[in-house]
Coordinates of C-alpha atoms in Angstrom, one line a residue:
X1 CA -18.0 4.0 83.4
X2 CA -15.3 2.2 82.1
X3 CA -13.0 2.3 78.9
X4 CA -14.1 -0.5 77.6
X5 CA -17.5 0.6 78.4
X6 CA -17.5 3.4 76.9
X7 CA -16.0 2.3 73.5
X8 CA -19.3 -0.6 73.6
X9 CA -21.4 2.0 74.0
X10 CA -20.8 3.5 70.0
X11 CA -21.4 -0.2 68.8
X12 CA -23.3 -0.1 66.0
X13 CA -23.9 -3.8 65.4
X14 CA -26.0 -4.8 68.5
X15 CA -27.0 -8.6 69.5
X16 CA -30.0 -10.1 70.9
X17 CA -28.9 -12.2 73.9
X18 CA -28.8 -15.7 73.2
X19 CA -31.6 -16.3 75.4
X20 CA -34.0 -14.1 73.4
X21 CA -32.9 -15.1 70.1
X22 CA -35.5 -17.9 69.8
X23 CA -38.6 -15.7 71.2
X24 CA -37.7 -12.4 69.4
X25 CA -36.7 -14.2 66.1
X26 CA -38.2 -16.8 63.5
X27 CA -37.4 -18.7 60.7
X28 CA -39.3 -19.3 57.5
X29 CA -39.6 -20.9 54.3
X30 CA -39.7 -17.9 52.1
X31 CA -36.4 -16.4 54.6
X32 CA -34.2 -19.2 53.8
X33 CA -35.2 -19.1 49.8
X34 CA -34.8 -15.4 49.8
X35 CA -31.3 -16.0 51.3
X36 CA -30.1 -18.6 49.1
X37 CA -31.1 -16.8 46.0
X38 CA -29.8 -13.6 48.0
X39 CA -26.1 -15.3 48.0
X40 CA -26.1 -16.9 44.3
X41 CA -27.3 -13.0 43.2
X42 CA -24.3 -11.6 45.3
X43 CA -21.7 -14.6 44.0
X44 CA -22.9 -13.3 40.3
X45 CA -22.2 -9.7 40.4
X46 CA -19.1 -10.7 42.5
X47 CA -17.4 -12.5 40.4
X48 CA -18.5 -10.2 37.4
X49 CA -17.1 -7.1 38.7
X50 CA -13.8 -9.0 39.7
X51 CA -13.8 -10.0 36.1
X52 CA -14.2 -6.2 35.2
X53 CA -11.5 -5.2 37.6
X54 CA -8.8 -7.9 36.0
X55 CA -9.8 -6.2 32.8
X56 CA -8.2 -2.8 30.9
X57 CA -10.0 -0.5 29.2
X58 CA -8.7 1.7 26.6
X59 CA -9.7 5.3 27.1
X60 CA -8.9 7.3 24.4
X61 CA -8.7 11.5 23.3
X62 CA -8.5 13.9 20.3
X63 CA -5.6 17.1 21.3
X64 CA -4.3 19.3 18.8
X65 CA -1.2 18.2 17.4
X66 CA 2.0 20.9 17.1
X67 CA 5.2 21.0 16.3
X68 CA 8.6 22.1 18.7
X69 CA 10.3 23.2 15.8
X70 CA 10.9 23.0 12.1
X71 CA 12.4 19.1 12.2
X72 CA 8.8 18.0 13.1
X73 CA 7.1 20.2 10.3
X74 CA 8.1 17.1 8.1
X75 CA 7.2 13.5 7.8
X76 CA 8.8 10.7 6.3
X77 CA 6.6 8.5 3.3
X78 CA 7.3 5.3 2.5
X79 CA 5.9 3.7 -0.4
X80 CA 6.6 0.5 -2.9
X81 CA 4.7 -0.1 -5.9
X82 CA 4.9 -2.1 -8.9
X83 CA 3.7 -1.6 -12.0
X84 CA 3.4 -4.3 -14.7
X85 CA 3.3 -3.0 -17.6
X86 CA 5.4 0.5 -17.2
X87 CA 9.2 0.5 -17.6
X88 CA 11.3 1.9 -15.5
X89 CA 12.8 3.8 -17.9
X90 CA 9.6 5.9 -17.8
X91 CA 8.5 5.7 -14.7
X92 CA 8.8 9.4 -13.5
X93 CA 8.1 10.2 -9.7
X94 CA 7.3 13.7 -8.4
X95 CA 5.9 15.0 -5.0
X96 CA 4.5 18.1 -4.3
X97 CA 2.3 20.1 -1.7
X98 CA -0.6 22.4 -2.4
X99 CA 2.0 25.3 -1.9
X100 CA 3.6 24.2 -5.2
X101 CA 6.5 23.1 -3.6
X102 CA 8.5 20.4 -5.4
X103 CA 10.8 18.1 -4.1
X104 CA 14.4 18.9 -6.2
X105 CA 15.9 15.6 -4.5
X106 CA 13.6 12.8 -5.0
X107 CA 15.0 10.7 -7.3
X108 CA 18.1 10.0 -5.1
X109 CA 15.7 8.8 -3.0
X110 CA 13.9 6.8 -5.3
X111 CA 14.7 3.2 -6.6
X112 CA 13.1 0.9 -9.5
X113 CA 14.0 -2.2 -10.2
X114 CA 13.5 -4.2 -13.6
X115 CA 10.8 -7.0 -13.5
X116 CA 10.1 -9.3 -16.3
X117 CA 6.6 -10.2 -17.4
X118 CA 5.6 -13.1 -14.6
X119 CA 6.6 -10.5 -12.1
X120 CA 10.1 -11.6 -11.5
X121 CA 13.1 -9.2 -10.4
X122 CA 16.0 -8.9 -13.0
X123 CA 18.1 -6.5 -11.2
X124 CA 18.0 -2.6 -10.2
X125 CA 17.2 -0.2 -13.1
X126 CA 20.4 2.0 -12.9
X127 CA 19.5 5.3 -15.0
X128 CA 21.9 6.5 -17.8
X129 CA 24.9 8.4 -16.0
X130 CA 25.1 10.8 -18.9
X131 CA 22.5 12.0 -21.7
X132 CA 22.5 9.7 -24.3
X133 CA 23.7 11.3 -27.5
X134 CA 20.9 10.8 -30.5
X135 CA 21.8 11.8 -34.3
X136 CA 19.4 14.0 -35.1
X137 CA 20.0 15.6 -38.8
X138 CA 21.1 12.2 -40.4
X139 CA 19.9 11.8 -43.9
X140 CA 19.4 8.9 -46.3
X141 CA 19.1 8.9 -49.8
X142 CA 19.1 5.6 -51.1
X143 CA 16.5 3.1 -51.2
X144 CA 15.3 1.7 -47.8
X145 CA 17.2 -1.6 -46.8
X146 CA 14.8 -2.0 -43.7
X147 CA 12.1 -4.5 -43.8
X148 CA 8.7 -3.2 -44.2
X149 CA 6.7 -5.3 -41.7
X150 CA 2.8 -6.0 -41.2
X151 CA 0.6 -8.5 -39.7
X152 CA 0.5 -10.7 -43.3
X153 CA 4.2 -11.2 -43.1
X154 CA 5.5 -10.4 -39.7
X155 CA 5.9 -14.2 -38.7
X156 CA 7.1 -15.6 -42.1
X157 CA 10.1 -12.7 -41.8
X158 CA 10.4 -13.5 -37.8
X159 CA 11.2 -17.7 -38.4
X160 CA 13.0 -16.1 -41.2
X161 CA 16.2 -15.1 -39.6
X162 CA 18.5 -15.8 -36.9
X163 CA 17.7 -12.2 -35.5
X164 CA 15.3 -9.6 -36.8
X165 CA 15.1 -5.9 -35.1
X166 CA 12.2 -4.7 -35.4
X167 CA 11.4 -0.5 -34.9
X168 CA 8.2 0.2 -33.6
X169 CA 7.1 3.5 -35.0
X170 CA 4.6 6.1 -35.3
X171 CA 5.0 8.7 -38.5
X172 CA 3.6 12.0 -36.0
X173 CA 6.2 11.1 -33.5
X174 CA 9.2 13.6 -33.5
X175 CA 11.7 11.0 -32.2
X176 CA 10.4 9.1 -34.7
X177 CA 11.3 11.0 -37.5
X178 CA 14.9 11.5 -36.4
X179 CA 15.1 8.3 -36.3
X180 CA 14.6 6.7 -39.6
X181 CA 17.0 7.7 -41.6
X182 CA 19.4 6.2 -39.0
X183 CA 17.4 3.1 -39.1
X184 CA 18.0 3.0 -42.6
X185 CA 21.5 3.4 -42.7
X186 CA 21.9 1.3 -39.7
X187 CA 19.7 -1.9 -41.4
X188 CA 22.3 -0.8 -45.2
X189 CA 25.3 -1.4 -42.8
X190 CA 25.0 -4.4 -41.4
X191 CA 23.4 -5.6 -44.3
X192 CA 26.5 -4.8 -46.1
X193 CA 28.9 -6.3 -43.4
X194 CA 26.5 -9.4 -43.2
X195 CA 26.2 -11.1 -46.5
X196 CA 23.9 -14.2 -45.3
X197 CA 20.7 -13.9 -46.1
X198 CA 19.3 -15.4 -42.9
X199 CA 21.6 -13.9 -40.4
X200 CA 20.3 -10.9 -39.4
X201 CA 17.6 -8.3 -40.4
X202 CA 16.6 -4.8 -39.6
X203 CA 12.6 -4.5 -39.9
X204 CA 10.5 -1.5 -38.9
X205 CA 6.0 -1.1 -38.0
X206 CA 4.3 1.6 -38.7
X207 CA 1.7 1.5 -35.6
X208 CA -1.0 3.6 -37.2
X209 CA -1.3 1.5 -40.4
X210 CA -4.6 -0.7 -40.2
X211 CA -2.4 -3.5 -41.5
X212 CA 0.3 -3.7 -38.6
X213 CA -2.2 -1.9 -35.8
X214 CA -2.6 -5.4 -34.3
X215 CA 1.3 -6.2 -34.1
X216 CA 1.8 -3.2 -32.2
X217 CA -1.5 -3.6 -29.4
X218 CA 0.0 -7.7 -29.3
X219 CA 3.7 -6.1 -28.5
X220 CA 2.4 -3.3 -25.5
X221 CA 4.1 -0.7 -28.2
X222 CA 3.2 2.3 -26.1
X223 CA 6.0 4.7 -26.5
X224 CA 7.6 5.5 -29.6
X225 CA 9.8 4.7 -31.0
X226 CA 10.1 1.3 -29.7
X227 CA 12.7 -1.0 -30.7
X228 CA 12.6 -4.9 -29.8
X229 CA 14.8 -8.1 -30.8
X230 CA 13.5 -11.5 -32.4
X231 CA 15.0 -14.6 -32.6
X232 CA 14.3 -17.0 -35.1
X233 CA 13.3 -20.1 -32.3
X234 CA 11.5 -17.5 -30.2
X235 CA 7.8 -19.1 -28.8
X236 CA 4.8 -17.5 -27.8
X237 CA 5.9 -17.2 -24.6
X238 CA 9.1 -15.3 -25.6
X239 CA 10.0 -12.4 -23.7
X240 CA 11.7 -9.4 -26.4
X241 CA 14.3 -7.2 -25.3
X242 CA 13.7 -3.3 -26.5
X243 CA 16.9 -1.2 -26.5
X244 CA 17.5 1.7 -24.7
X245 CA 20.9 3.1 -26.3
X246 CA 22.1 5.9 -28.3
X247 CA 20.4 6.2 -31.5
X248 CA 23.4 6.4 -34.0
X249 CA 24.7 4.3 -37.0
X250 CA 27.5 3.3 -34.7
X251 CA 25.7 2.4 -31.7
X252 CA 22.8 0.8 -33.4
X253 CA 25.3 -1.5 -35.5
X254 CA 27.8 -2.4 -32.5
X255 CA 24.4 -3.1 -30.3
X256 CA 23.1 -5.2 -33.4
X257 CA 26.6 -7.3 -33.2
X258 CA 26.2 -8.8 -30.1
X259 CA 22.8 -10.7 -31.3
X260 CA 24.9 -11.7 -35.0
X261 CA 27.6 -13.2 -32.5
X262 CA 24.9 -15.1 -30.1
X263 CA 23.5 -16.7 -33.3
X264 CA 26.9 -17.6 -34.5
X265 CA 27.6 -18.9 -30.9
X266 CA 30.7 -17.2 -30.8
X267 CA 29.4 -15.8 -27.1
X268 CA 26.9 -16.9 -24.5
X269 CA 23.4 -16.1 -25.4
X270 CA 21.8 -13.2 -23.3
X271 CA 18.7 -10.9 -23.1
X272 CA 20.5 -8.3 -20.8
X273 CA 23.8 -6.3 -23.5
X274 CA 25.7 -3.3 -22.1
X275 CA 27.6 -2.6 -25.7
X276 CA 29.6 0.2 -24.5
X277 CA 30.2 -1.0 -21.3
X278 CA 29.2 2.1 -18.9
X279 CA 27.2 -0.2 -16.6
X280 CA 23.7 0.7 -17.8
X281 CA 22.3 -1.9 -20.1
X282 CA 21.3 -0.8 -23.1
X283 CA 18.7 -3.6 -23.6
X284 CA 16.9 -5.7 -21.9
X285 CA 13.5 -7.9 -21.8
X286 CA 12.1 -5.9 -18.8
X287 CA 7.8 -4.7 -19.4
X288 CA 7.5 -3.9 -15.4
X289 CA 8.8 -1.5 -12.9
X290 CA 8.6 -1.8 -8.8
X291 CA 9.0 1.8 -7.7
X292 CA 10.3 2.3 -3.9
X293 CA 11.0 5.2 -2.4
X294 CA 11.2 7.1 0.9
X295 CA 10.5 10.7 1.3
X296 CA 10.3 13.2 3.7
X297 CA 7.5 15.8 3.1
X298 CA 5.5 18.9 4.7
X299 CA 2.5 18.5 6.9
X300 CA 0.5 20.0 4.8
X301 CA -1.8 18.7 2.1
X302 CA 0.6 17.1 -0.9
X303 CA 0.5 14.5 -4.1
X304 CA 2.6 12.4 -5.1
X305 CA 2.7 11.3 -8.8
X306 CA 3.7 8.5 -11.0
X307 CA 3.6 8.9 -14.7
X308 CA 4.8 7.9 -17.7
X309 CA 7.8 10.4 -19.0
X310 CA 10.8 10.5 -21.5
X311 CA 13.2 13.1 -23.3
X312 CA 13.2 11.0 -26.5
X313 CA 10.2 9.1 -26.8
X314 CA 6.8 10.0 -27.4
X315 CA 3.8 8.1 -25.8
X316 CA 0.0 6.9 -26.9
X317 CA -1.6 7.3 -24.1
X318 CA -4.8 5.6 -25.6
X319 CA -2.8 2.3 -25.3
X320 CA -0.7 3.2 -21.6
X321 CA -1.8 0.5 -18.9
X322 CA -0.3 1.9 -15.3
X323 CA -2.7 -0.7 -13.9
X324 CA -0.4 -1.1 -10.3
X325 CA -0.4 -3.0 -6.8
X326 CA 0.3 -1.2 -3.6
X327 CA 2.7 -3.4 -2.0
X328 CA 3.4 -0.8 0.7
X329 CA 2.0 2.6 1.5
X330 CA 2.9 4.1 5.4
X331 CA 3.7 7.4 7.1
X332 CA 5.9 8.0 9.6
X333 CA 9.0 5.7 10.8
X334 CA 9.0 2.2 10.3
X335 CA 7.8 0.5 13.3
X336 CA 9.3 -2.0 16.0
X337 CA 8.3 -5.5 16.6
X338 CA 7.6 -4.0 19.6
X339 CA 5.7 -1.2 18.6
X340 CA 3.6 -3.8 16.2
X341 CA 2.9 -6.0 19.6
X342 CA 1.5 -2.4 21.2
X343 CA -0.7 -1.5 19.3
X344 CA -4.3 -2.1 18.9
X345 CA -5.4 -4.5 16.2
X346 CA -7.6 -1.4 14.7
X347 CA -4.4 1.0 14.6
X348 CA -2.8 -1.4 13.3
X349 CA -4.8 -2.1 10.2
X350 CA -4.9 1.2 9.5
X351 CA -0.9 1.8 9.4
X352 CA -0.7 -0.2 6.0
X353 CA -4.2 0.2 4.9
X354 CA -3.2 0.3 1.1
X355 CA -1.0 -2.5 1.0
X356 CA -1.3 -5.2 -1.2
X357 CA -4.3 -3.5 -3.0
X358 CA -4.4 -3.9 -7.0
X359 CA -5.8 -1.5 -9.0
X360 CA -6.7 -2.4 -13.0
X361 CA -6.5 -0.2 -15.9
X362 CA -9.1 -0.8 -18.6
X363 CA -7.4 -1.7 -22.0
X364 CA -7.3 0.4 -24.4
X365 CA -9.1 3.2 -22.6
X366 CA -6.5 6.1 -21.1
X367 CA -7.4 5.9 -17.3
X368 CA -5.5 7.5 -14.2
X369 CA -6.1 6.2 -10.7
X370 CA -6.8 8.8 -7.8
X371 CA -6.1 7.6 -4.4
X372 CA -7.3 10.0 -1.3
X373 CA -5.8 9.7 1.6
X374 CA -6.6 10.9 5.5
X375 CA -3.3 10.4 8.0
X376 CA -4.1 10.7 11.7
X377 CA -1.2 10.4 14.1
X378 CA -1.5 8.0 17.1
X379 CA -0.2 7.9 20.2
X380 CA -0.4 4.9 22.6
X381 CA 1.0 4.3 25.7
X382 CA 2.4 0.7 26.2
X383 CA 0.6 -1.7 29.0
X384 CA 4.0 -1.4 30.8
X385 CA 3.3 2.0 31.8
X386 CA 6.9 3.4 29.9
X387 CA 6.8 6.8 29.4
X388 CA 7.6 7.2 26.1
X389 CA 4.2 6.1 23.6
X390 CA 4.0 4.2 20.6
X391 CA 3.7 6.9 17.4
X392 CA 2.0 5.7 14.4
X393 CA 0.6 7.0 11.6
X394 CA -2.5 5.3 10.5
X395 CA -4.7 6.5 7.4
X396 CA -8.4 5.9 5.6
X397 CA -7.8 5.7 2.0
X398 CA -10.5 6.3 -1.0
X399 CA -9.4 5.7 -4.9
X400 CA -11.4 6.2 -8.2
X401 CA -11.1 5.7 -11.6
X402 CA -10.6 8.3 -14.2
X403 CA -11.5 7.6 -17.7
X404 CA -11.1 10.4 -20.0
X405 CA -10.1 10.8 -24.3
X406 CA -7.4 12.9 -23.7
X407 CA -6.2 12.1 -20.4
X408 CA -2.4 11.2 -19.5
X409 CA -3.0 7.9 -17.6
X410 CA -1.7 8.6 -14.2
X411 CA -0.9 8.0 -10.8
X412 CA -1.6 10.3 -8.2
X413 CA -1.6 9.7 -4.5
X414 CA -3.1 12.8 -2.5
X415 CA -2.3 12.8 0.7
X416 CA -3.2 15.0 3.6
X417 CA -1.9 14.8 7.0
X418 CA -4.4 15.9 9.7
X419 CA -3.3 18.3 12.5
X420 CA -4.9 15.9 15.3
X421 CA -3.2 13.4 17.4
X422 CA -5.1 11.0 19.1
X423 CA -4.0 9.6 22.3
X424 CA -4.7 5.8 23.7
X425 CA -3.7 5.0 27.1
X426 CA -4.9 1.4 29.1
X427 CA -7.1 2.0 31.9
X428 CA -7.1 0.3 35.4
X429 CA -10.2 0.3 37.3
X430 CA -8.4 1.7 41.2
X431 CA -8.6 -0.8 43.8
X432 CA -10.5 1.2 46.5
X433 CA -13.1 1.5 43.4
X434 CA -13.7 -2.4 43.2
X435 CA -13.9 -2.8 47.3
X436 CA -16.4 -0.1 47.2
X437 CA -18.2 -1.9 44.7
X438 CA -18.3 -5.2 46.6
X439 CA -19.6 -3.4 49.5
X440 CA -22.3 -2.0 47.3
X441 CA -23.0 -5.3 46.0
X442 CA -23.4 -7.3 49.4
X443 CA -25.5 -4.3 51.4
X444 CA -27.5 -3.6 48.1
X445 CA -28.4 -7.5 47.5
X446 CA -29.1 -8.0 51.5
X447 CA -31.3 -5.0 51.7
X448 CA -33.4 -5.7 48.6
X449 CA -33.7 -9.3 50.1
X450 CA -35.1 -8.2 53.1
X451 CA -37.7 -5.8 51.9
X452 CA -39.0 -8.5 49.6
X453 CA -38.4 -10.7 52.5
X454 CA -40.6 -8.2 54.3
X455 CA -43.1 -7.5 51.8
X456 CA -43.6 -11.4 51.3
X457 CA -44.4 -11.9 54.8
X458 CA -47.1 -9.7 55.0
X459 CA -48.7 -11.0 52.3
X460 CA -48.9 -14.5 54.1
X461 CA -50.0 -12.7 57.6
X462 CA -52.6 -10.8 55.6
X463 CA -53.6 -14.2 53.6
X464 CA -54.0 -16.0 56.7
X465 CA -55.8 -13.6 59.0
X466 CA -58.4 -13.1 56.3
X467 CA -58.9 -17.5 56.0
X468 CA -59.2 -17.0 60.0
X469 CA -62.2 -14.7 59.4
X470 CA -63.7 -16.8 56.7
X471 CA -63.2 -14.0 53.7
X472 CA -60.5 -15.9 51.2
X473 CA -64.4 -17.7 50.2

């Protein structure tokens, strides 16, 4: 036997000889259906699982996350957040963990910025680069000089006078007390340095009187003692400066001379007056704070929280609105364009998953705002294959409402960072998987073709032999 021979003999694919082709083998009607519907069934699942095998899937998994050394036992927060109706001045920010550790350095990392009453930016709130200096034993014994102000004659005395400056008070407050003998002797000096009737004017509102309540909820007077400039062509829409300064005869009165020398038009007319000239203003028409910061905190369960807090005011938390908009909450390095592009639309959401979310106090009832918040670290490698993944930080957030007589309104932003990292790579279907596959398709479609095939012709046989032997009747 030959070579050649010998390798024909393991042929598995044997052929009829041409010659017996036409005896051995026939050709039917329900064949040639079978086939055609045999190839459009094999064209389908063809071009399906090509389709499938152009496709990536993501395959994802949960590990345990840990940490190399103590540099990754931290994690950076960055947050922005405005506040409407709080002034930086005292907007206090404080973070801490549920092992009552508190951050020593986080106002350096902390920034406000002023914002008027539509919302728009006056400038960086610079705090006070010293304690300010307040006379606290001053005494007065003479008659009051300063107007005595309530809702029946608060706008006739307002149109009244070129400037009036007016001191929001409340008679409990301790600050306020200190205060009003200097008010008095402050409102007797300039009145005695500023003969003209119509000039200028030192007023003050008792904010628990049921005759000037109402001036001081139309004001926002929330923190005592507040002190805020008129002008006598002021509109509704007018915003008031409050002053920030010293509380002393001296710095009261050379404050109060900047306003006598705007109405006299000696100097350009402002809202914004640094009288002693150490860079921080010491008024300004500012109602709203945006509060920015970046942090670096544990990996362990914390809170950050924003509240209202001063060494020489006192506040009425019945009337404190930190009603606020989320303009950015994220954990974790800011991410690339790149990194944006990479991941998942899902992941994505969930980086930012705060932002731009407002949150409404109810007026005039004390209410703090709780916001709960799950961080989960991802990882997720780019299509590229590179072997360094994308790390985000992504987060589910719940907030409520607390409403309570007695309760400092507050923000407070738990947070707690989940020892989990979940892991998203794309997924390739192998090439050898989608020819085996084909295979499967074409010998699966053929063989169920020709068993129906099969099966259908012995239903005919059997159909006709009986309608030979007269039975189908």
């Amino acid at each position: 036997m030959s070579f050649l021979q010998a390798i024909k003999s393991v042929d598995f694919y044997r052929k009829l000889k041409k010659d017996l082709q036409q005896e051995l083998t026939e050709a039917s009607a329900i064949g040639a259906g079978l086939s055609l519907m045999a190839a459009l069934v094999m064209l389908f699942l063809i071009f399906a699982e090509f389709s499938t095998y152009l496709t990536p899937t993501i395959e994802s998994k949960v590990v345990l996350d840990h940490f190399e050394n103590s540099v990754d036992d931290t994690l950076q927060v960055n947050f922005n957040i405005t506040f409407p109706h709080l002034k930086c001045e005292y907007a206090s920010v404080d973070a801490t963990n549920f092992m009552g550790t508190h951050d020593a350095g986080l106002a350096a990392r902390v920034s406000k910025v002023k914002l008027d009453d539509a919302g728009a930016i006056l400038g960086k709130h610079v705090d006070p680069k010293k304690e300010a200096k307040h006379t606290l034993n001053e005494k007065h014994d003479g008659p009051e000089s300063a107007l005595q102000l309530t809702t029946d004659n608060f706008e006739a005395k307002h149109h009244q006078y070129d400037v009036m400056i007016v001191n929001f008070f409340a008679p409990w407050c301790h600050w306020c007390q200190k205060l009003a003998p200097v008010w008095e002797q402050s409102s007797q000096a300039i009145g005695e340095k500023h003969t003209d009737d119509n000039l200028i004017a030192l007023g003050k509102v008792d904010c628990t009187a049921t005759e000037s309540e109402s001036l001081c909820i139309k004001y926002r007077i929330d923190a005592f003692p507040t002190i805020l400039v008129f002008r006598k062509d002021d509109t509704g829409t007018t915003q008031h400066e409050s002053y920030h300064g010293e509380r002393s005869v001296n710095a009261i009165t050379g404050w109060a001379e900047h306003f006598i020398a705007q109405a006299k038009k000696a100097i350009p007319a402002t809202r914004t007056v640094d009288a002693n000239k150490d860079g921080v203003a010491d008024s300004h028409h500012a109602t709203g704070c945006m509060v920015s910061g970046l942090l670096h905190v544990q990996r362990a369960p914390g809170m950050l929280k924003i509240q209202a807090m001063s060494d020489s005011h006192e506040f009425n938390w019945e009337t404190m609105d930190v009603s606020h908009v989320i303009n950015h909450l994220s954990f974790g390095p800011f991410l690339s364009e790149h990194a944006w592009q990479v991941l998942p639309a899902h992941i994505a959401a969930s980086v930012g998953a705060l932002d731009d979310k407002v949150f409404s106090s109810d007026q005039h009832i004390p209410t703090t705002h709780e916001h709960f918040v799950k961080v989960v670290r991802h990882e997720v490698t780019p299509p590229s294959g590179a072997k360094d993944p994308v790390v985000s930080y992504g987060y589910v957030a719940h907030s409520n409402n607390i409403q309570k007589a007695g309760e400092v309104p507050t923000i407070r932003l738990n947070y707690d960072i989940l020892p989990i990292v979940v892991n998203y790579a794309e997924k390739r279907q192998a090439f050898y998987h989608f020819i085996t596959q084909l295979c499967a398709i074409v010998g699966g479609v053929f063989t169920v073709a020709g068993i129906v095939a099969s099966l259908m012709d012995k239903g005919v046989q059997a159909i006709r032999k009986k309608q030979e032997l007269g039975k189908l009747g």
